[in-house]
Short mmCIF file of C-alpha atoms and ligand atoms in Angstrom, two decimals:
data_model
loop_
_atom_site.label_atom_id
_atom_site.label_comp_id
_atom_site.label_asym_id
_atom_site.label_seq_id
_atom_site.Cartn_x
_atom_site.Cartn_y
_atom_site.Cartn_z
CA MET A 93 -0.03 0.07 0.03
CA ARG A 94 1.49 3.43 -1.09
CA LEU A 95 0.07 6.39 0.76
CA PRO A 96 -0.65 9.62 -0.99
CA ASP A 97 1.82 12.47 -0.77
CA SER A 98 -0.51 14.50 1.73
CA PRO A 99 -2.87 11.89 3.60
CA ASP A 100 -5.58 13.32 5.76
CA LEU A 101 -5.22 12.75 9.70
CA VAL A 102 -7.67 10.06 10.78
CA ILE A 103 -9.92 11.46 13.44
CA MET A 104 -11.69 9.84 16.33
CA GLY A 105 -14.90 8.32 14.99
CA ASP A 106 -13.06 6.37 12.46
CA PRO A 107 -12.91 2.54 12.87
CA LEU A 108 -9.29 2.49 11.96
CA LEU A 109 -8.49 4.03 15.09
CA PHE A 110 -10.13 1.08 17.05
CA GLN A 111 -8.36 -1.78 15.44
CA GLN A 112 -5.51 -4.04 15.96
CA HIS A 113 -2.90 -3.55 13.18
CA GLN A 114 -0.61 -6.09 11.42
CA GLN A 115 3.11 -6.66 12.03
CA VAL A 116 5.34 -5.79 9.13
CA SER A 117 7.97 -8.14 7.60
CA VAL A 118 11.55 -6.99 7.13
CA ASP A 119 11.34 -7.63 3.41
CA GLU A 120 8.41 -5.23 3.34
CA ILE A 121 10.50 -2.53 5.18
CA ARG A 122 13.02 -2.33 2.34
CA THR A 123 10.35 -1.82 -0.38
CA ASP A 124 10.05 1.67 -2.08
CA ASP A 125 6.40 2.00 -0.93
CA PHE A 126 7.19 1.42 2.56
CA GLN A 127 10.05 3.79 2.62
CA HIS A 128 7.79 6.19 0.92
CA ASN A 129 5.13 5.66 3.71
CA LEU A 130 7.59 6.33 6.37
CA LYS A 131 8.72 9.58 4.90
CA ILE A 132 5.21 10.71 4.48
CA LEU A 133 4.46 9.66 8.38
CA MET A 134 7.22 11.84 9.66
CA GLU A 135 6.24 14.71 7.53
CA ARG A 136 2.57 14.58 8.75
CA GLN A 137 3.71 14.49 12.25
CA LEU A 138 6.11 17.42 11.84
CA GLU A 139 3.42 19.43 9.91
CA ALA A 140 0.82 19.02 12.66
CA ASN A 141 3.43 19.78 15.49
CA GLY A 142 2.87 16.43 16.84
CA ILE A 143 5.42 14.84 19.29
CA GLY A 144 4.57 11.43 17.94
CA ILE A 145 2.31 9.72 15.27
CA ALA A 146 1.30 6.25 14.54
CA ALA A 147 0.59 4.78 11.08
CA PRO A 148 -3.18 4.25 11.57
CA GLN A 149 -3.48 8.01 12.18
CA ILE A 150 -2.77 8.70 8.56
CA GLY A 151 -4.79 5.73 7.16
CA TRP A 152 -1.96 3.16 7.21
CA GLY A 153 -2.89 -0.02 8.92
CA ALA A 154 0.66 -1.18 9.93
CA ARG A 155 2.74 -1.45 13.22
CA VAL A 156 4.81 1.70 12.62
CA LEU A 157 5.18 4.77 14.71
CA CYS A 158 7.40 7.78 14.54
CA ILE A 159 8.25 10.11 17.75
CA GLY A 160 10.41 12.95 18.33
CA ILE A 161 10.25 16.30 19.91
CA SER A 162 12.24 19.15 18.32
CA GLU A 163 12.44 22.83 19.39
CA GLU A 164 10.38 23.84 16.55
CA ALA A 165 7.58 21.13 17.53
CA LYS A 166 7.07 22.30 21.06
CA ASP A 167 3.89 24.46 20.33
CA ARG A 168 1.63 21.73 21.72
CA TYR A 169 3.87 20.74 24.74
CA PRO A 170 6.11 23.77 25.60
CA SER A 171 7.57 22.19 28.70
CA ALA A 172 8.40 18.73 27.12
CA PRO A 173 12.05 17.39 26.90
CA ASP A 174 13.99 17.00 23.59
CA ILE A 175 13.31 13.54 22.13
CA PRO A 176 15.15 12.69 18.83
CA GLN A 177 13.09 11.91 15.82
CA SER A 178 12.95 8.13 15.32
CA PHE A 179 11.01 5.40 13.42
CA TRP A 180 9.71 2.36 15.43
CA ILE A 181 8.52 -0.85 13.31
CA ASN A 182 6.79 -3.55 15.24
CA PRO A 183 7.41 -1.96 18.56
CA GLN A 184 7.08 -4.48 21.46
CA VAL A 185 6.98 -3.59 25.08
CA ILE A 186 9.56 -5.87 26.86
CA GLU A 187 9.21 -4.64 30.40
CA VAL A 188 7.19 -1.82 32.24
CA SER A 189 8.01 -0.27 35.73
CA ARG A 190 5.59 -1.17 38.40
CA GLU A 191 5.74 2.61 39.24
CA THR A 192 3.42 4.72 37.26
CA CYS A 193 2.91 8.32 36.54
CA TRP A 194 0.42 10.85 35.39
CA THR A 195 0.31 13.60 32.61
CA TRP A 196 -1.96 15.43 30.39
CA GLU A 197 -2.06 13.64 27.18
CA GLY A 198 -3.35 14.96 23.74
CA CYS A 199 -3.70 13.34 20.35
CA LEU A 200 -3.61 14.58 16.73
CA SER A 201 -6.69 12.21 16.35
CA VAL A 202 -8.56 13.71 19.06
CA PRO A 203 -8.62 17.51 18.28
CA GLY A 204 -9.21 20.02 21.17
CA ILE A 205 -9.04 17.52 24.18
CA ARG A 206 -6.55 16.59 26.69
CA GLY A 207 -6.83 13.95 29.28
CA TRP A 208 -5.08 13.19 32.71
CA VAL A 209 -3.94 9.75 32.15
CA ASN A 210 -1.86 7.31 34.28
CA ARG A 211 0.64 4.77 32.72
CA PRO A 212 3.83 3.07 33.58
CA ALA A 213 6.60 5.48 34.60
CA SER A 214 9.24 3.56 32.52
CA VAL A 215 9.34 1.18 29.71
CA LYS A 216 11.78 -0.85 27.68
CA VAL A 217 10.85 -1.29 24.11
CA ARG A 218 12.22 -3.41 21.30
CA GLY A 219 11.36 -3.14 17.33
CA PHE A 220 12.94 -2.51 14.03
CA ASP A 221 14.30 0.84 12.74
CA ASP A 222 13.47 2.32 9.31
CA GLN A 223 15.97 -0.19 7.78
CA GLY A 224 14.68 -3.34 9.46
CA ALA A 225 17.63 -3.48 12.17
CA THR A 226 16.61 -4.53 15.77
CA ILE A 227 16.55 -1.58 17.96
CA GLU A 228 15.91 -1.37 21.68
CA ALA A 229 15.48 1.56 24.20
CA SER A 230 14.84 2.03 27.80
CA LEU A 231 12.64 5.20 28.23
CA SER A 232 11.40 7.09 31.30
CA GLY A 233 9.46 10.06 31.97
CA PHE A 234 7.84 12.00 28.98
CA ALA A 235 9.41 9.82 26.39
CA ALA A 236 8.12 6.64 27.97
CA ARG A 237 4.73 8.38 27.78
CA VAL A 238 4.80 9.21 24.22
CA MET A 239 5.97 5.69 23.23
CA LEU A 240 3.27 4.01 25.22
CA HIS A 241 0.58 6.34 23.69
CA GLU A 242 1.82 5.65 20.26
CA ILE A 243 2.00 1.76 20.68
CA ASP A 244 -1.74 2.00 21.98
CA HIS A 245 -2.63 3.17 18.42
CA LEU A 246 -1.40 0.06 17.00
CA ASP A 247 -3.71 -1.86 19.23
CA GLY A 248 -6.70 0.49 18.47
CA ILE A 249 -6.58 2.25 21.83
CA LEU A 250 -6.91 5.85 22.27
CA PHE A 251 -5.91 7.86 25.33
CA THR A 252 -9.58 8.57 26.10
CA GLY A 253 -10.04 4.79 26.72
CA ARG A 254 -7.52 5.21 29.44
CA ILE A 255 -9.32 7.91 31.30
CA ASP A 256 -11.12 6.44 34.26
CA ASP A 257 -13.18 9.64 35.26
CA ALA A 258 -14.97 12.06 33.05
CA LYS A 259 -13.73 15.12 34.96
CA LEU A 260 -10.18 14.24 33.78
CA MET A 261 -11.05 15.10 30.28
CA ILE A 262 -10.50 18.69 29.43
CA PRO A 263 -10.92 20.99 26.23
CA ASN A 264 -8.00 22.86 25.22
CA VAL A 265 -9.76 26.15 25.95
CA SER A 266 -9.95 25.12 29.57
CA MET A 267 -6.28 24.07 29.60
CA GLU A 268 -5.54 27.75 28.94
CA THR A 269 -6.92 28.50 32.19
CA GLN A 270 -5.37 25.83 34.17
CA SER A 271 -3.71 28.12 36.62
CA SER A 272 -6.96 29.50 37.67
CA TRP A 273 -8.73 26.34 38.22
CA PRO A 274 -9.96 25.78 41.72
CA GLU A 275 -7.51 24.34 44.25
CA ASN A 276 -7.25 20.47 43.94
CA TRP A 277 -9.41 20.44 40.76
CA PRO A 278 -9.76 18.22 39.02
CA THR A 279 -6.96 16.65 41.07
CA GLU A 280 -4.06 18.23 43.17
CA ASN A 281 -1.55 17.43 40.37
CA ALA A 282 -3.63 17.65 37.33
CA ARG A 283 -4.07 21.36 38.29
CA ILE A 284 -0.39 22.19 38.80
CA THR A 285 1.32 19.97 36.22
CA PRO A 286 1.71 21.59 32.73
CA PRO A 287 1.37 19.43 29.65
CA GLY A 288 4.82 18.04 28.62
CA THR A 289 5.70 17.30 32.30
CA ILE A 290 4.72 14.27 34.56
CA ALA A 291 3.55 13.94 37.97
CA LYS A 292 4.12 10.96 40.24
CA ASP A 293 0.70 10.87 41.81
CA ARG A 294 -2.90 11.51 40.52
ZN1 ZN B 44 -2.47 9.73 19.51
#
């Protein structure tokens, strides 16, 4: 499958975002079409100022994702750390910490909404790079968060499905007034933690 040069972002409501997606073979990675799709995936992420994107979000049903936070892409998460731009193909979670953390997540496929989400604080991941070589990384903090969010997309899970309380889902217009929210609302840490940083407790 060869993506068009400028595919639309797939938005919540589309069944593609709720499906388990297929593994990719090493032979497939080396094809022209696959390499073209990788290029388009990264372009779409950067165009949208995203810090990560998964293939299903541009209509590509494959276990492929791209993450990275550059100085220029910090509009949506001004407080986030730098993360080098990289492709992950068939990423697999090898280990997660028992310790968890909380952060405000957003998603290019869920425009205008953020959610206060709990996930493992660190993660070890293995997969292929853009040439089909095996790569592995141990990530913690915000980088772990981005990776776990993107891997969820490959299994048809959106961050909204990880929110256990409707008051922890906030429109961006309300996020802009975060500093004036009532004390301890919607939780103590949700109020004081800016997007792009993490909190140890709810
Ligand atoms: Zn997402």
